[in-house]
Coordinates of N, CA and C in Angstrom, one line a residue:
X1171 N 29.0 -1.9 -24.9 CA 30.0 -1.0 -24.4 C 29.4 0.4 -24.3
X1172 N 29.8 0.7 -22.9 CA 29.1 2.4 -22.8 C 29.9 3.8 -22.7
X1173 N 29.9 4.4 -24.1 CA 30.7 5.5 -24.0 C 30.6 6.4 -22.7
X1174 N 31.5 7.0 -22.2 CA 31.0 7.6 -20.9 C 32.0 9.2 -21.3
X1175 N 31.3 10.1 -21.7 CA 31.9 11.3 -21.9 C 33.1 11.9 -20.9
X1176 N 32.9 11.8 -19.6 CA 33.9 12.0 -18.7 C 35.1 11.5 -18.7
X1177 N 35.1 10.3 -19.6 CA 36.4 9.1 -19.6 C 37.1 10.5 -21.3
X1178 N 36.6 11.2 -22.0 CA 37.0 11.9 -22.9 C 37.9 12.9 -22.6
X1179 N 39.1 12.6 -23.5 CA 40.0 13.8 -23.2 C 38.7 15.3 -24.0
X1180 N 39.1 16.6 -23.6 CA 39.1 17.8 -23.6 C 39.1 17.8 -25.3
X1181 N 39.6 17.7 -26.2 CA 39.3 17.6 -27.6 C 38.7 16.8 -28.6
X1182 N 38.5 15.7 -27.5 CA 37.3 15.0 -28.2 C 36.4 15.2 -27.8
X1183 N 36.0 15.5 -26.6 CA 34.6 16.5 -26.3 C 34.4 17.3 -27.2
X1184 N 35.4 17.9 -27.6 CA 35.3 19.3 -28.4 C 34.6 19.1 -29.3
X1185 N 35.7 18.0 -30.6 CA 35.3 17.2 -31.9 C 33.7 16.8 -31.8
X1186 N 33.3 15.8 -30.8 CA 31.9 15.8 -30.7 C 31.4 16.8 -30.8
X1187 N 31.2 17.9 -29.7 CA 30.5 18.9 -30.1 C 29.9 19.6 -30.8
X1188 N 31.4 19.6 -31.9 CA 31.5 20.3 -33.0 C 30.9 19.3 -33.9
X1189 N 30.8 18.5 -33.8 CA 30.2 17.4 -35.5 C 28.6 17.5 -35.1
X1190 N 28.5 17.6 -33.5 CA 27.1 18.0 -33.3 C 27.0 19.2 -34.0
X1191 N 27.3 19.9 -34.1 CA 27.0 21.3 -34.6 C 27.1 21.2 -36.0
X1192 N 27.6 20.4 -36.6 CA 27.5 20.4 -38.1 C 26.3 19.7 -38.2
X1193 N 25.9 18.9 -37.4 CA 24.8 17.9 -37.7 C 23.3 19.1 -38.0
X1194 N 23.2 20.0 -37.2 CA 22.3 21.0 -36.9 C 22.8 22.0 -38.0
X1195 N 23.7 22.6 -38.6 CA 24.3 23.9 -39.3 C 23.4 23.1 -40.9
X1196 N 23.6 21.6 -41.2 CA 23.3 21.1 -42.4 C 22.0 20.6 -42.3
X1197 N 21.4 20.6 -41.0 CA 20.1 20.1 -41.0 C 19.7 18.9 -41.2
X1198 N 20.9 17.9 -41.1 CA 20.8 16.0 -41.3 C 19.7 15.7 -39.9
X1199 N 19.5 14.7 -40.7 CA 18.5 13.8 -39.7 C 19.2 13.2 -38.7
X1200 N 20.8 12.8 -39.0 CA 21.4 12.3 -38.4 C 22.8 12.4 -38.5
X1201 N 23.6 12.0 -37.2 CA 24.5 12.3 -37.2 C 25.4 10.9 -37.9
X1202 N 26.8 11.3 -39.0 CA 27.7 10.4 -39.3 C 28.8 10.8 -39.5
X1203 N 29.4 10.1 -40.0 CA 31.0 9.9 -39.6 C 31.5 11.0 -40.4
X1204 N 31.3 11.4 -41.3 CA 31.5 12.8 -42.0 C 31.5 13.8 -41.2
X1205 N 30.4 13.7 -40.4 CA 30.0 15.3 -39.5 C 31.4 14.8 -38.5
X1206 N 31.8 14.0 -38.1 CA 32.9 14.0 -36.7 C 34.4 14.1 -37.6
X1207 N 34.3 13.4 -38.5 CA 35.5 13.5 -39.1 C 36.0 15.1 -39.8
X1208 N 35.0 15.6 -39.9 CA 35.4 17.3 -40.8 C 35.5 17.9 -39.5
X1209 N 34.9 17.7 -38.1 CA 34.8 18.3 -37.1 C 36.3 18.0 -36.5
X1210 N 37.1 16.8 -36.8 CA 38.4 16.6 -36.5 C 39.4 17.1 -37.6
X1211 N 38.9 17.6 -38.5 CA 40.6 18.0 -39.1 C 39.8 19.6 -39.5
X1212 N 38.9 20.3 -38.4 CA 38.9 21.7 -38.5 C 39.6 22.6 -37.4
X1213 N 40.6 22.4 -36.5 CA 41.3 22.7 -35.9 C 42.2 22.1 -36.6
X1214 N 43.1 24.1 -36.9 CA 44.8 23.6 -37.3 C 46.0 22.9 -37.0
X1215 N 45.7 22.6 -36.0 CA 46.8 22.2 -35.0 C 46.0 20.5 -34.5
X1216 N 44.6 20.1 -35.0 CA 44.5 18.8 -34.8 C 45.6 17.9 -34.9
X1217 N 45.7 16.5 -34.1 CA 46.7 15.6 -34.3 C 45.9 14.8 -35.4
X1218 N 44.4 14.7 -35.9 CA 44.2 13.8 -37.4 C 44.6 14.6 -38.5
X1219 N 44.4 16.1 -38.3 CA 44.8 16.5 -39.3 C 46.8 16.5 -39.8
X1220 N 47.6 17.1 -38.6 CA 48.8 16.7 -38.6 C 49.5 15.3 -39.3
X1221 N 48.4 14.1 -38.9 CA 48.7 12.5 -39.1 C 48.4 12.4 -40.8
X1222 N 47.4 12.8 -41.0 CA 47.0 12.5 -42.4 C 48.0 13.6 -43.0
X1223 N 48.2 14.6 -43.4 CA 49.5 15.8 -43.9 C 50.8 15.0 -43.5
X1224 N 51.1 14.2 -42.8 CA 52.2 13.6 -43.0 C 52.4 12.2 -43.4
X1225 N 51.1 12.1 -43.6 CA 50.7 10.9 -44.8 C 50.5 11.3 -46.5
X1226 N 50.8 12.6 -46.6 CA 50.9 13.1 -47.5 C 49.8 13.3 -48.7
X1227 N 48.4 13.4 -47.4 CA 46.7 13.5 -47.7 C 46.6 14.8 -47.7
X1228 N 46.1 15.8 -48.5 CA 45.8 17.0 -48.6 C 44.3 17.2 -48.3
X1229 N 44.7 17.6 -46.9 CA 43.8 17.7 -46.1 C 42.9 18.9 -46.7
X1230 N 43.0 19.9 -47.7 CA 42.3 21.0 -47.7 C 41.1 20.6 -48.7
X1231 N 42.2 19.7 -49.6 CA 41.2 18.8 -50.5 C 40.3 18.0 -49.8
X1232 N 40.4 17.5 -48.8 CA 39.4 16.3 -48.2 C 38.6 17.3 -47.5
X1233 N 38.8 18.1 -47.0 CA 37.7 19.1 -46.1 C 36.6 18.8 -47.1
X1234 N 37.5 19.8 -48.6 CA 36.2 20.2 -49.5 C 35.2 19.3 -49.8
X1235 N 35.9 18.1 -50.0 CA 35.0 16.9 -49.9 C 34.0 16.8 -49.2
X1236 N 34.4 16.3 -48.3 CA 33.4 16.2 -47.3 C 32.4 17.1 -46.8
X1237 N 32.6 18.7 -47.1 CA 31.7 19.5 -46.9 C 30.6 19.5 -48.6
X1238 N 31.2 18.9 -49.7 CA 30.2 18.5 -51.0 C 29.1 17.7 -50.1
X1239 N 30.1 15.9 -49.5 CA 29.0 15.1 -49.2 C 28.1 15.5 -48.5
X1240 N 28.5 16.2 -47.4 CA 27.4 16.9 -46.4 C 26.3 17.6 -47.0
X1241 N 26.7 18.5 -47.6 CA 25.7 19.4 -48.5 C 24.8 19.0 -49.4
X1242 N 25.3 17.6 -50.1 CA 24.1 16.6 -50.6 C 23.5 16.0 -50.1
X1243 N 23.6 15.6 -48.6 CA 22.9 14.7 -47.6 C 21.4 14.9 -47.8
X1244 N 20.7 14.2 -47.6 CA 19.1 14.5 -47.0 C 19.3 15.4 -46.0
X1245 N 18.1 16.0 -46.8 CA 18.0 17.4 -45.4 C 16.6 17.3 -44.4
X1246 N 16.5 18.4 -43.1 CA 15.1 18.0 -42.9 C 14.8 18.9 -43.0
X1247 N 13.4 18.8 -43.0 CA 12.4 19.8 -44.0 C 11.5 20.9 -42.8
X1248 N 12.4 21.8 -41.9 CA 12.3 22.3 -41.0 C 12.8 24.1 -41.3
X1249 N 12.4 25.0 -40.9 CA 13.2 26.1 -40.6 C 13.1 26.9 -39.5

């Protein structure tokens, strides 16, 4: 199956973008599901973040999280 960016709504472009840009801000070797997933519940007004807060997930607490995992990740040895 071949993703084709063009077939992407306007905010998942974004989300990608942005988890690219975490991927680079933390300096991973690689990109994972952490980096797209924090990149989707960093807009307020996200519909994953909305869905989970009405699942009654405290979204402020899972950010934190996931910005701990990121921050432990292997880093690359670059400046």
């Amino acid at each position: 199956m071949v993703l084709r960016p063009e077939k992407f709504t306007d905010q998942a472009r974004d989300a990608i973008a942005s988890s690219q840009d975490l991927v680079r801000h933390y300096r991973h070797p690689q990109w994972d599901t952490e980096h797209l997933l924090l990149a989707l519940l960093e807009p307020e007004d996200s519909i994953p973040r909305e869905v989970l807060t009405e699942m009654g997930v405290d979204v402020s607490a899972l950010t934190t999280k996931l910005e701990q995992i990121l921050e432990k990740s292997p880093k690359l040895e670059y400046e």
